[in-house]
Structure formats: C-alpha cells, structure tokens
Amino acid sequence: MTLLTILCVGALIAILGVVVTRDPSGGQSPPPSQAPAPSGVGGGTDAPWRPDDRSTLGPVRSDTEAAVQNNWPMIANDEFDGTSLDRSKWNPYTGETTGGVGRHREDNIAVRDGLLTITSKGKTSGGMAWANGQKYGRWEVRAKTNVGSGYGDVVLLWPDAEDWPEGGEINFMEIPNGERKESHFIVHYGEDNSQVGHTTQGDFTQWHNYAVEWAPDHIAGFIDGQEIFRTTDTNVIPPRPMHLALQQDIGPYGNDWIPALDERSPKTLDFQVDWVRIYGM
C-alpha cells in the first residue's frame, strides 16, 4: 500500500468518525430552543431533543418557591408592577424567532395588572433578555402558559458571550407542546451541543414556579419547590456568565417539537409571567 493510499484511507476514517459523533439521531437539540437573535435569544440550531427521564409533578401548592424553601438570598427582581417594561433591567429581542420562522417584536410585550405578557400573533412573537449576566446563581420565575398549537414557551439562561453551544444553555422551563402537559428542563453543553435533562408532566396552563440553581459543582432544577433535575457532571456546567431570557417561539420547529401553525392555532396566544427573582449563591 502506497503512502498516498494510507493517507487517503486515514482521512476517510476521520471524516466518518466526525459524522458518527454528530449524528442527530443521537438526540441532539434546540430556544430556549435554536438560532440566537442579536439580543441574546436562547437556542441552538440542531434538532430538538426530548429527555427520556420523566416524572409527574407532585400534589403540592403551586405557590411554593424553591427560594423560600432553601433560604436563597435575593439580589435582583422584577415584579412587573408598572405599566411598561423596565428597560434598565430588560433588552427586548428584535431578531428572528427560533428556527427563523417569524420575528420578535417589542410591541408584543406588555406590562399591566402586575403581569408581564408576551403575545404571539401569527408569525410575530416576543422575547426579552435580562440586561445583566452572572456566573453562577439561582433564578426563579412564576409563569403560566396557555393552550395553543404552533407556539412554544421558554425560560432559559443564555451565554453572555453569545458562544452557543460551547458557552452552554439551560432551559429550565421549555413547553413546546400545544396542550401544555409537559415541561422540559434541558442543559446544552459542549461544542457538539450535547444535552441532559428531564421531562415533568403536569398541567402547565396553571401558575407554577420554575427555578434553576447553577453552582460550580452542580446544576439543579425545581418546579414549585420540588427538585426535578440534578447533575454533578462538571463537563455539563456552563463555563462563563449567562443571563436570563424569556420568549415564545413559533413553529414549525423540529420533528413534532413545535408544530406548524394551522387551524388549531389561536389568532393570538399569551405567555404570562408574574415575577422574576434572581438569587446569589
């Protein structure tokens, strides 16, 4: 065998090796999730991944907070008690929605009656990023979704450096199905967008508290104070500062993740948030 033949065979094996490690059938995903918007929207561009690990939300009060149960020290918050979005805290998205189907528009975001409301209208939606990021901490959001095929609601942490997927992504409330019976907790990590996560079954058209704890040695997820996910694999933990993001995505995205808009889709659909609270370690 000539040297040229050996080199060609070696190159072919290397190429095939890369193809195998990136095989999307292995469960690699997204905003979050999908193509980053200029303002910091979450989500990658791979096919969405649905965790196999599942549980059902227990019969606890939906106003139970992980922060209260665990005595977390609050360092920032927004109770949405005003009449407009606080631009000192939030940067609304202006780019494409996840998957590039529609557009984010600031006029689809409203603050009234003590609530933040993000409304999708056809192929326009809304999303917003917390102005300040940090490395490690705890975030808790009280939110309510509404039934509607063709739209997905997401609460996530997104890398300040916009270096997804290497910079990580933590979706601690991702509800793509129109019936709103499953909430996914998904951590994206590594240059190949590897993922770990958990799916919780329940009625997410009701108010619930969604929380994430991000520490140097673990990531944990909570719904209504119940721990639903934990990993201590340091390879999974994001390497740099991240910020909170809230958004509503528009289908089609992925294979049965967020279906395309059709006759089942409402003309408008709201995603509502009662408050956002950020805690130190």
PDB file of C-alpha atoms in Angstrom:
ATOM      1  CA  MET A   1       0.000   0.000   0.000  1.00  0.00           C
ATOM      2  CA  THR A   2       1.468   3.375  -1.041  1.00  0.00           C
ATOM      3  CA  LEU A   3       1.843   6.315   1.370  1.00  0.00           C
ATOM      4  CA  LEU A   4      -0.782   8.260  -0.622  1.00  0.00           C
ATOM      5  CA  THR A   5      -3.294   5.412  -0.224  1.00  0.00           C
ATOM      6  CA  ILE A   6      -2.669   5.233   3.540  1.00  0.00           C
ATOM      7  CA  LEU A   7      -3.212   8.978   3.905  1.00  0.00           C
ATOM      8  CA  CYS A   8      -6.468   8.871   1.906  1.00  0.00           C
ATOM      9  CA  VAL A   9      -7.837   5.976   3.958  1.00  0.00           C
ATOM     10  CA  GLY A  10      -6.907   7.756   7.192  1.00  0.00           C
ATOM     11  CA  ALA A  11      -8.651  10.954   6.087  1.00  0.00           C
ATOM     12  CA  LEU A  12     -11.794   8.995   5.145  1.00  0.00           C
ATOM     13  CA  ILE A  13     -11.883   7.313   8.571  1.00  0.00           C
ATOM     14  CA  ALA A  14     -11.530  10.695  10.297  1.00  0.00           C
ATOM     15  CA  ILE A  15     -14.406  12.156   8.284  1.00  0.00           C
ATOM     16  CA  LEU A  16     -16.646   9.197   9.041  1.00  0.00           C
ATOM     17  CA  GLY A  17     -15.745   9.498  12.712  1.00  0.00           C
ATOM     18  CA  VAL A  18     -16.941  13.103  12.771  1.00  0.00           C
ATOM     19  CA  VAL A  19     -20.169  12.152  11.032  1.00  0.00           C
ATOM     20  CA  VAL A  20     -20.880   9.458  13.620  1.00  0.00           C
ATOM     21  CA  THR A  21     -20.282  11.733  16.618  1.00  0.00           C
ATOM     22  CA  ARG A  22     -22.627  14.364  15.169  1.00  0.00           C
ATOM     23  CA  ASP A  23     -25.423  12.008  14.161  1.00  0.00           C
ATOM     24  CA  PRO A  24     -28.646  13.941  15.021  1.00  0.00           C
ATOM     25  CA  SER A  25     -30.474  10.683  15.661  1.00  0.00           C
ATOM     26  CA  GLY A  26     -28.491  10.501  18.900  1.00  0.00           C
ATOM     27  CA  GLY A  27     -30.796  13.076  20.461  1.00  0.00           C
ATOM     28  CA  GLN A  28     -29.067  16.389  19.878  1.00  0.00           C
ATOM     29  CA  SER A  29     -31.263  19.517  20.106  1.00  0.00           C
ATOM     30  CA  PRO A  30     -32.521  23.199  20.035  1.00  0.00           C
ATOM     31  CA  PRO A  31     -34.734  28.373  22.188  1.00  0.00           C
ATOM     32  CA  PRO A  32     -34.632  28.228  24.609  1.00  0.00           C
ATOM     33  CA  SER A  33     -34.505  26.360  21.582  1.00  0.00           C
ATOM     34  CA  GLN A  34     -32.398  27.467  18.172  1.00  0.00           C
ATOM     35  CA  ALA A  35     -30.764  30.292  16.245  1.00  0.00           C
ATOM     36  CA  PRO A  36     -29.506  33.080  18.507  1.00  0.00           C
ATOM     37  CA  ALA A  37     -31.020  36.508  17.958  1.00  0.00           C
ATOM     38  CA  PRO A  38     -28.830  39.604  18.225  1.00  0.00           C
ATOM     39  CA  SER A  39     -30.331  40.468  21.605  1.00  0.00           C
ATOM     40  CA  GLY A  40     -29.441  37.150  23.227  1.00  0.00           C
ATOM     41  CA  VAL A  41     -32.301  34.801  22.399  1.00  0.00           C
ATOM     42  CA  GLY A  42     -31.732  31.248  23.521  1.00  0.00           C
ATOM     43  CA  GLY A  43     -31.425  28.133  21.495  1.00  0.00           C
ATOM     44  CA  GLY A  44     -29.278  26.311  19.069  1.00  0.00           C
ATOM     45  CA  THR A  45     -29.866  25.084  15.550  1.00  0.00           C
ATOM     46  CA  ASP A  46     -29.818  21.301  15.929  1.00  0.00           C
ATOM     47  CA  ALA A  47     -32.974  19.165  16.008  1.00  0.00           C
ATOM     48  CA  PRO A  48     -34.749  19.394  19.393  1.00  0.00           C
ATOM     49  CA  TRP A  49     -34.176  16.645  21.918  1.00  0.00           C
ATOM     50  CA  ARG A  50     -36.846  15.252  24.267  1.00  0.00           C
ATOM     51  CA  PRO A  51     -35.467  13.840  27.559  1.00  0.00           C
ATOM     52  CA  ASP A  52     -36.257  10.199  28.348  1.00  0.00           C
ATOM     53  CA  ASP A  53     -36.067  10.813  32.101  1.00  0.00           C
ATOM     54  CA  ARG A  54     -39.630  11.655  33.235  1.00  0.00           C
ATOM     55  CA  SER A  55     -41.682  12.348  36.321  1.00  0.00           C
ATOM     56  CA  THR A  56     -45.104  13.742  37.242  1.00  0.00           C
ATOM     57  CA  LEU A  57     -45.433  16.931  39.234  1.00  0.00           C
ATOM     58  CA  GLY A  58     -46.442  16.082  42.800  1.00  0.00           C
ATOM     59  CA  PRO A  59     -49.571  17.381  44.571  1.00  0.00           C
ATOM     60  CA  VAL A  60     -48.067  20.470  46.207  1.00  0.00           C
ATOM     61  CA  ARG A  61     -49.149  24.083  46.377  1.00  0.00           C
ATOM     62  CA  SER A  62     -48.290  25.842  43.125  1.00  0.00           C
ATOM     63  CA  ASP A  63     -47.144  28.907  45.098  1.00  0.00           C
ATOM     64  CA  THR A  64     -44.281  27.032  46.787  1.00  0.00           C
ATOM     65  CA  GLU A  65     -40.931  28.617  45.931  1.00  0.00           C
ATOM     66  CA  ALA A  66     -37.579  26.847  45.863  1.00  0.00           C
ATOM     67  CA  ALA A  67     -36.015  30.111  47.063  1.00  0.00           C
ATOM     68  CA  VAL A  68     -38.217  30.267  50.165  1.00  0.00           C
ATOM     69  CA  GLN A  69     -37.750  26.576  50.987  1.00  0.00           C
ATOM     70  CA  ASN A  70     -33.968  26.801  50.630  1.00  0.00           C
ATOM     71  CA  ASN A  71     -33.470  30.325  52.014  1.00  0.00           C
ATOM     72  CA  TRP A  72     -31.787  31.763  48.919  1.00  0.00           C
ATOM     73  CA  PRO A  73     -30.614  35.422  49.245  1.00  0.00           C
ATOM     74  CA  MET A  74     -32.299  37.612  46.593  1.00  0.00           C
ATOM     75  CA  ILE A  75     -30.066  40.049  44.696  1.00  0.00           C
ATOM     76  CA  ALA A  76     -32.394  41.313  41.920  1.00  0.00           C
ATOM     77  CA  ASN A  77     -36.022  41.032  40.819  1.00  0.00           C
ATOM     78  CA  ASP A  78     -38.849  42.360  38.682  1.00  0.00           C
ATOM     79  CA  GLU A  79     -42.419  42.112  39.994  1.00  0.00           C
ATOM     80  CA  PHE A  80     -43.900  43.759  36.862  1.00  0.00           C
ATOM     81  CA  ASP A  81     -45.926  46.209  38.934  1.00  0.00           C
ATOM     82  CA  GLY A  82     -45.549  49.091  36.489  1.00  0.00           C
ATOM     83  CA  THR A  83     -47.204  49.924  33.173  1.00  0.00           C
ATOM     84  CA  SER A  84     -44.264  49.310  30.833  1.00  0.00           C
ATOM     85  CA  LEU A  85     -41.189  47.112  30.542  1.00  0.00           C
ATOM     86  CA  ASP A  86     -38.287  48.307  32.715  1.00  0.00           C
ATOM     87  CA  ARG A  87     -35.574  48.879  30.102  1.00  0.00           C
ATOM     88  CA  SER A  88     -32.920  49.226  32.808  1.00  0.00           C
ATOM     89  CA  LYS A  89     -33.457  45.512  33.501  1.00  0.00           C
ATOM     90  CA  TRP A  90     -34.531  44.050  30.141  1.00  0.00           C
ATOM     91  CA  ASN A  91     -33.491  44.099  26.492  1.00  0.00           C
ATOM     92  CA  PRO A  92     -36.355  43.033  24.165  1.00  0.00           C
ATOM     93  CA  TYR A  93     -35.476  40.852  21.167  1.00  0.00           C
ATOM     94  CA  THR A  94     -35.676  42.304  17.674  1.00  0.00           C
ATOM     95  CA  GLY A  95     -34.473  39.394  15.542  1.00  0.00           C
ATOM     96  CA  GLU A  96     -35.849  36.153  14.148  1.00  0.00           C
ATOM     97  CA  THR A  97     -37.671  33.651  16.326  1.00  0.00           C
ATOM     98  CA  THR A  98     -36.234  30.182  16.906  1.00  0.00           C
ATOM     99  CA  GLY A  99     -35.727  28.392  13.619  1.00  0.00           C
ATOM    100  CA  GLY A 100     -36.189  31.638  11.681  1.00  0.00           C
ATOM    101  CA  VAL A 101     -39.940  31.130  11.142  1.00  0.00           C
ATOM    102  CA  GLY A 102     -41.087  34.502  12.459  1.00  0.00           C
ATOM    103  CA  ARG A 103     -39.912  37.746  14.038  1.00  0.00           C
ATOM    104  CA  HIS A 104     -39.706  39.071  17.583  1.00  0.00           C
ATOM    105  CA  ARG A 105     -41.371  42.456  18.040  1.00  0.00           C
ATOM    106  CA  GLU A 106     -41.167  44.647  21.116  1.00  0.00           C
ATOM    107  CA  ASP A 107     -44.820  45.666  20.754  1.00  0.00           C
ATOM    108  CA  ASN A 108     -45.758  42.049  21.533  1.00  0.00           C
ATOM    109  CA  ILE A 109     -44.532  42.605  25.095  1.00  0.00           C
ATOM    110  CA  ALA A 110     -46.788  44.306  27.668  1.00  0.00           C
ATOM    111  CA  VAL A 111     -46.701  45.006  31.409  1.00  0.00           C
ATOM    112  CA  ARG A 112     -50.075  45.545  33.069  1.00  0.00           C
ATOM    113  CA  ASP A 113     -52.082  44.412  36.111  1.00  0.00           C
ATOM    114  CA  GLY A 114     -48.920  43.137  37.800  1.00  0.00           C
ATOM    115  CA  LEU A 115     -48.043  40.755  34.952  1.00  0.00           C
ATOM    116  CA  LEU A 116     -45.648  40.546  32.040  1.00  0.00           C
ATOM    117  CA  THR A 117     -47.421  39.260  28.920  1.00  0.00           C
ATOM    118  CA  ILE A 118     -45.626  38.073  25.787  1.00  0.00           C
ATOM    119  CA  THR A 119     -48.122  37.667  22.940  1.00  0.00           C
ATOM    120  CA  SER A 120     -47.673  35.792  19.673  1.00  0.00           C
ATOM    121  CA  LYS A 121     -49.719  36.931  16.695  1.00  0.00           C
ATOM    122  CA  GLY A 122     -49.336  34.760  13.635  1.00  0.00           C
ATOM    123  CA  LYS A 123     -45.655  34.813  12.757  1.00  0.00           C
ATOM    124  CA  THR A 124     -44.666  37.540  15.184  1.00  0.00           C
ATOM    125  CA  SER A 125     -43.793  36.977  18.815  1.00  0.00           C
ATOM    126  CA  GLY A 126     -41.776  38.468  21.648  1.00  0.00           C
ATOM    127  CA  GLY A 127     -38.780  37.747  23.794  1.00  0.00           C
ATOM    128  CA  MET A 128     -36.534  39.551  26.245  1.00  0.00           C
ATOM    129  CA  ALA A 129     -33.146  39.164  27.917  1.00  0.00           C
ATOM    130  CA  TRP A 130     -32.120  40.287  31.407  1.00  0.00           C
ATOM    131  CA  ALA A 131     -29.615  43.104  30.988  1.00  0.00           C
ATOM    132  CA  ASN A 132     -27.004  41.764  33.409  1.00  0.00           C
ATOM    133  CA  GLY A 133     -25.447  38.315  33.364  1.00  0.00           C
ATOM    134  CA  GLN A 134     -23.506  36.487  36.048  1.00  0.00           C
ATOM    135  CA  LYS A 135     -21.520  33.292  36.591  1.00  0.00           C
ATOM    136  CA  TYR A 136     -23.415  31.003  38.991  1.00  0.00           C
ATOM    137  CA  GLY A 137     -26.553  31.843  40.911  1.00  0.00           C
ATOM    138  CA  ARG A 138     -30.216  30.949  41.176  1.00  0.00           C
ATOM    139  CA  TRP A 139     -33.149  32.142  39.141  1.00  0.00           C
ATOM    140  CA  GLU A 140     -36.869  31.611  39.817  1.00  0.00           C
ATOM    141  CA  VAL A 141     -39.777  32.631  37.596  1.00  0.00           C
ATOM    142  CA  ARG A 142     -43.517  32.361  38.247  1.00  0.00           C
ATOM    143  CA  ALA A 143     -45.170  31.736  34.888  1.00  0.00           C
ATOM    144  CA  LYS A 144     -48.325  30.499  33.188  1.00  0.00           C
ATOM    145  CA  THR A 145     -48.729  29.120  29.681  1.00  0.00           C
ATOM    146  CA  ASN A 146     -51.901  28.849  27.619  1.00  0.00           C
ATOM    147  CA  VAL A 147     -53.091  26.096  25.288  1.00  0.00           C
ATOM    148  CA  GLY A 148     -52.241  26.758  21.653  1.00  0.00           C
ATOM    149  CA  SER A 149     -50.649  24.618  18.967  1.00  0.00           C
ATOM    150  CA  GLY A 150     -47.808  26.132  16.975  1.00  0.00           C
ATOM    151  CA  TYR A 151     -46.152  28.100  19.790  1.00  0.00           C
ATOM    152  CA  GLY A 152     -43.616  27.166  22.465  1.00  0.00           C
ATOM    153  CA  ASP A 153     -42.848  28.981  25.731  1.00  0.00           C
ATOM    154  CA  VAL A 154     -39.313  29.052  27.119  1.00  0.00           C
ATOM    155  CA  VAL A 155     -37.464  30.372  30.187  1.00  0.00           C
ATOM    156  CA  LEU A 156     -33.703  29.923  29.970  1.00  0.00           C
ATOM    157  CA  LEU A 157     -30.159  31.008  30.727  1.00  0.00           C
ATOM    158  CA  TRP A 158     -28.144  32.051  27.677  1.00  0.00           C
ATOM    159  CA  PRO A 159     -24.367  32.795  27.452  1.00  0.00           C
ATOM    160  CA  ASP A 160     -23.403  36.472  27.624  1.00  0.00           C
ATOM    161  CA  ALA A 161     -20.627  35.780  25.100  1.00  0.00           C
ATOM    162  CA  GLU A 162     -23.173  34.507  22.516  1.00  0.00           C
ATOM    163  CA  ASP A 163     -20.888  31.474  22.071  1.00  0.00           C
ATOM    164  CA  TRP A 164     -23.551  28.764  21.941  1.00  0.00           C
ATOM    165  CA  PRO A 165     -23.205  25.812  22.259  1.00  0.00           C
ATOM    166  CA  GLU A 166     -19.736  25.948  23.868  1.00  0.00           C
ATOM    167  CA  GLY A 167     -20.964  28.625  26.279  1.00  0.00           C
ATOM    168  CA  GLY A 168     -23.894  26.443  27.333  1.00  0.00           C
ATOM    169  CA  GLU A 169     -27.656  26.913  27.637  1.00  0.00           C
ATOM    170  CA  ILE A 170     -30.007  25.979  30.467  1.00  0.00           C
ATOM    171  CA  ASN A 171     -33.695  25.786  29.579  1.00  0.00           C
ATOM    172  CA  PHE A 172     -35.405  25.483  32.938  1.00  0.00           C
ATOM    173  CA  MET A 173     -38.925  25.803  31.536  1.00  0.00           C
ATOM    174  CA  GLU A 174     -39.454  24.683  27.957  1.00  0.00           C
ATOM    175  CA  ILE A 175     -43.022  23.846  26.920  1.00  0.00           C
ATOM    176  CA  PRO A 176     -43.336  23.312  23.144  1.00  0.00           C
ATOM    177  CA  ASN A 177     -46.440  21.103  23.005  1.00  0.00           C
ATOM    178  CA  GLY A 178     -49.711  22.949  22.463  1.00  0.00           C
ATOM    179  CA  GLU A 179     -51.566  21.069  25.218  1.00  0.00           C
ATOM    180  CA  ARG A 180     -49.019  22.298  27.816  1.00  0.00           C
ATOM    181  CA  LYS A 181     -48.823  18.941  29.618  1.00  0.00           C
ATOM    182  CA  GLU A 182     -45.009  18.643  29.668  1.00  0.00           C
ATOM    183  CA  SER A 183     -42.271  20.974  30.862  1.00  0.00           C
ATOM    184  CA  HIS A 184     -38.696  20.152  29.881  1.00  0.00           C
ATOM    185  CA  PHE A 185     -35.510  21.007  31.782  1.00  0.00           C
ATOM    186  CA  ILE A 186     -32.620  20.770  29.309  1.00  0.00           C
ATOM    187  CA  VAL A 187     -28.923  21.631  29.660  1.00  0.00           C
ATOM    188  CA  HIS A 188     -26.934  22.120  26.450  1.00  0.00           C
ATOM    189  CA  TYR A 189     -23.146  21.831  26.628  1.00  0.00           C
ATOM    190  CA  GLY A 190     -20.001  21.215  24.590  1.00  0.00           C
ATOM    191  CA  GLU A 191     -19.087  22.055  21.020  1.00  0.00           C
ATOM    192  CA  ASP A 192     -21.338  19.249  19.704  1.00  0.00           C
ATOM    193  CA  ASN A 193     -24.404  20.532  21.617  1.00  0.00           C
ATOM    194  CA  SER A 194     -24.672  17.526  23.918  1.00  0.00           C
ATOM    195  CA  GLN A 195     -27.688  17.544  26.258  1.00  0.00           C
ATOM    196  CA  VAL A 196     -29.002  16.171  29.510  1.00  0.00           C
ATOM    197  CA  GLY A 197     -32.387  16.863  31.032  1.00  0.00           C
ATOM    198  CA  HIS A 198     -35.704  15.847  32.492  1.00  0.00           C
ATOM    199  CA  THR A 199     -39.364  16.000  31.455  1.00  0.00           C
ATOM    200  CA  THR A 200     -42.049  16.766  34.055  1.00  0.00           C
ATOM    201  CA  GLN A 201     -45.692  16.011  33.358  1.00  0.00           C
ATOM    202  CA  GLY A 202     -48.417  18.246  34.764  1.00  0.00           C
ATOM    203  CA  ASP A 203     -50.888  20.984  33.939  1.00  0.00           C
ATOM    204  CA  PHE A 204     -48.747  23.932  32.917  1.00  0.00           C
ATOM    205  CA  THR A 205     -51.687  26.119  31.994  1.00  0.00           C
ATOM    206  CA  GLN A 206     -51.752  26.797  35.756  1.00  0.00           C
ATOM    207  CA  TRP A 207     -49.336  29.096  37.590  1.00  0.00           C
ATOM    208  CA  HIS A 208     -46.088  27.385  38.605  1.00  0.00           C
ATOM    209  CA  ASN A 209     -42.701  28.454  39.939  1.00  0.00           C
ATOM    210  CA  TYR A 210     -39.737  27.351  37.813  1.00  0.00           C
ATOM    211  CA  ALA A 211     -36.222  27.580  39.271  1.00  0.00           C
ATOM    212  CA  VAL A 212     -32.626  26.712  38.440  1.00  0.00           C
ATOM    213  CA  GLU A 213     -29.584  26.564  40.698  1.00  0.00           C
ATOM    214  CA  TRP A 214     -26.258  26.862  38.878  1.00  0.00           C
ATOM    215  CA  ALA A 215     -23.175  26.276  41.019  1.00  0.00           C
ATOM    216  CA  PRO A 216     -19.529  25.349  40.277  1.00  0.00           C
ATOM    217  CA  ASP A 217     -20.234  21.708  41.106  1.00  0.00           C
ATOM    218  CA  HIS A 218     -23.870  21.125  40.075  1.00  0.00           C
ATOM    219  CA  ILE A 219     -26.991  22.265  38.261  1.00  0.00           C
ATOM    220  CA  ALA A 220     -30.405  21.628  39.828  1.00  0.00           C
ATOM    221  CA  GLY A 221     -33.929  22.340  38.578  1.00  0.00           C
ATOM    222  CA  PHE A 222     -37.135  22.876  40.550  1.00  0.00           C
ATOM    223  CA  ILE A 223     -40.856  23.263  39.918  1.00  0.00           C
ATOM    224  CA  ASP A 224     -42.945  24.568  42.829  1.00  0.00           C
ATOM    225  CA  GLY A 225     -40.071  23.846  45.191  1.00  0.00           C
ATOM    226  CA  GLN A 226     -39.739  20.210  44.090  1.00  0.00           C
ATOM    227  CA  GLU A 227     -36.335  19.218  42.734  1.00  0.00           C
ATOM    228  CA  ILE A 228     -36.891  17.644  39.321  1.00  0.00           C
ATOM    229  CA  PHE A 229     -33.329  17.547  37.966  1.00  0.00           C
ATOM    230  CA  ARG A 230     -29.741  17.487  39.226  1.00  0.00           C
ATOM    231  CA  THR A 231     -26.360  16.844  37.640  1.00  0.00           C
ATOM    232  CA  THR A 232     -22.921  16.954  39.252  1.00  0.00           C
ATOM    233  CA  ASP A 233     -21.071  16.282  35.993  1.00  0.00           C
ATOM    234  CA  THR A 234     -18.679  19.235  35.744  1.00  0.00           C
ATOM    235  CA  ASN A 235     -18.426  18.750  31.965  1.00  0.00           C
ATOM    236  CA  VAL A 236     -22.063  19.877  31.739  1.00  0.00           C
ATOM    237  CA  ILE A 237     -21.710  23.091  33.768  1.00  0.00           C
ATOM    238  CA  PRO A 238     -21.521  26.300  31.657  1.00  0.00           C
ATOM    239  CA  PRO A 239     -18.034  27.852  31.668  1.00  0.00           C
ATOM    240  CA  ARG A 240     -18.896  31.568  31.550  1.00  0.00           C
ATOM    241  CA  PRO A 241     -21.507  34.144  32.683  1.00  0.00           C
ATOM    242  CA  MET A 242     -25.095  33.759  31.489  1.00  0.00           C
ATOM    243  CA  HIS A 243     -28.272  35.823  31.611  1.00  0.00           C
ATOM    244  CA  LEU A 244     -31.969  35.072  31.953  1.00  0.00           C
ATOM    245  CA  ALA A 245     -34.205  35.109  28.872  1.00  0.00           C
ATOM    246  CA  LEU A 246     -37.968  34.721  28.342  1.00  0.00           C
ATOM    247  CA  GLN A 247     -39.503  34.037  24.943  1.00  0.00           C
ATOM    248  CA  GLN A 248     -42.269  32.480  22.914  1.00  0.00           C
ATOM    249  CA  ASP A 249     -41.228  30.545  19.793  1.00  0.00           C
ATOM    250  CA  ILE A 250     -43.176  29.875  16.600  1.00  0.00           C
ATOM    251  CA  GLY A 251     -43.489  26.559  14.732  1.00  0.00           C
ATOM    252  CA  PRO A 252     -42.650  24.622  12.773  1.00  0.00           C
ATOM    253  CA  TYR A 253     -39.540  23.698  14.691  1.00  0.00           C
ATOM    254  CA  GLY A 254     -38.128  20.181  14.823  1.00  0.00           C
ATOM    255  CA  ASN A 255     -39.976  16.917  14.294  1.00  0.00           C
ATOM    256  CA  ASP A 256     -43.171  17.331  16.380  1.00  0.00           C
ATOM    257  CA  TRP A 257     -41.439  19.703  18.834  1.00  0.00           C
ATOM    258  CA  ILE A 258     -43.316  22.860  17.885  1.00  0.00           C
ATOM    259  CA  PRO A 259     -45.758  22.042  15.058  1.00  0.00           C
ATOM    260  CA  ALA A 260     -46.527  24.449  12.241  1.00  0.00           C
ATOM    261  CA  LEU A 261     -49.318  26.980  12.633  1.00  0.00           C
ATOM    262  CA  ASP A 262     -52.602  25.509  11.376  1.00  0.00           C
ATOM    263  CA  GLU A 263     -56.358  25.546  12.044  1.00  0.00           C
ATOM    264  CA  ARG A 264     -55.720  24.523  15.665  1.00  0.00           C
ATOM    265  CA  SER A 265     -53.595  27.593  16.316  1.00  0.00           C
ATOM    266  CA  PRO A 266     -55.207  30.603  18.035  1.00  0.00           C
ATOM    267  CA  LYS A 267     -55.002  34.015  16.370  1.00  0.00           C
ATOM    268  CA  THR A 268     -53.123  35.285  19.423  1.00  0.00           C
ATOM    269  CA  LEU A 269     -51.515  33.426  22.312  1.00  0.00           C
ATOM    270  CA  ASP A 270     -50.219  34.820  25.610  1.00  0.00           C
ATOM    271  CA  PHE A 271     -47.320  33.672  27.781  1.00  0.00           C
ATOM    272  CA  GLN A 272     -47.643  35.310  31.202  1.00  0.00           C
ATOM    273  CA  VAL A 273     -45.083  35.940  33.967  1.00  0.00           C
ATOM    274  CA  ASP A 274     -45.969  37.126  37.468  1.00  0.00           C
ATOM    275  CA  TRP A 275     -42.436  37.810  38.682  1.00  0.00           C
ATOM    276  CA  VAL A 276     -38.729  37.141  38.098  1.00  0.00           C
ATOM    277  CA  ARG A 277     -36.272  36.807  41.012  1.00  0.00           C
ATOM    278  CA  ILE A 278     -32.514  36.305  40.958  1.00  0.00           C
ATOM    279  CA  TYR A 279     -30.537  34.960  43.906  1.00  0.00           C
ATOM    280  CA  GLY A 280     -26.884  34.731  44.885  1.00  0.00           C
ATOM    281  CA  MET A 281     -25.037  31.612  45.923  1.00  0.00           C
TER     282      MET A 281
END
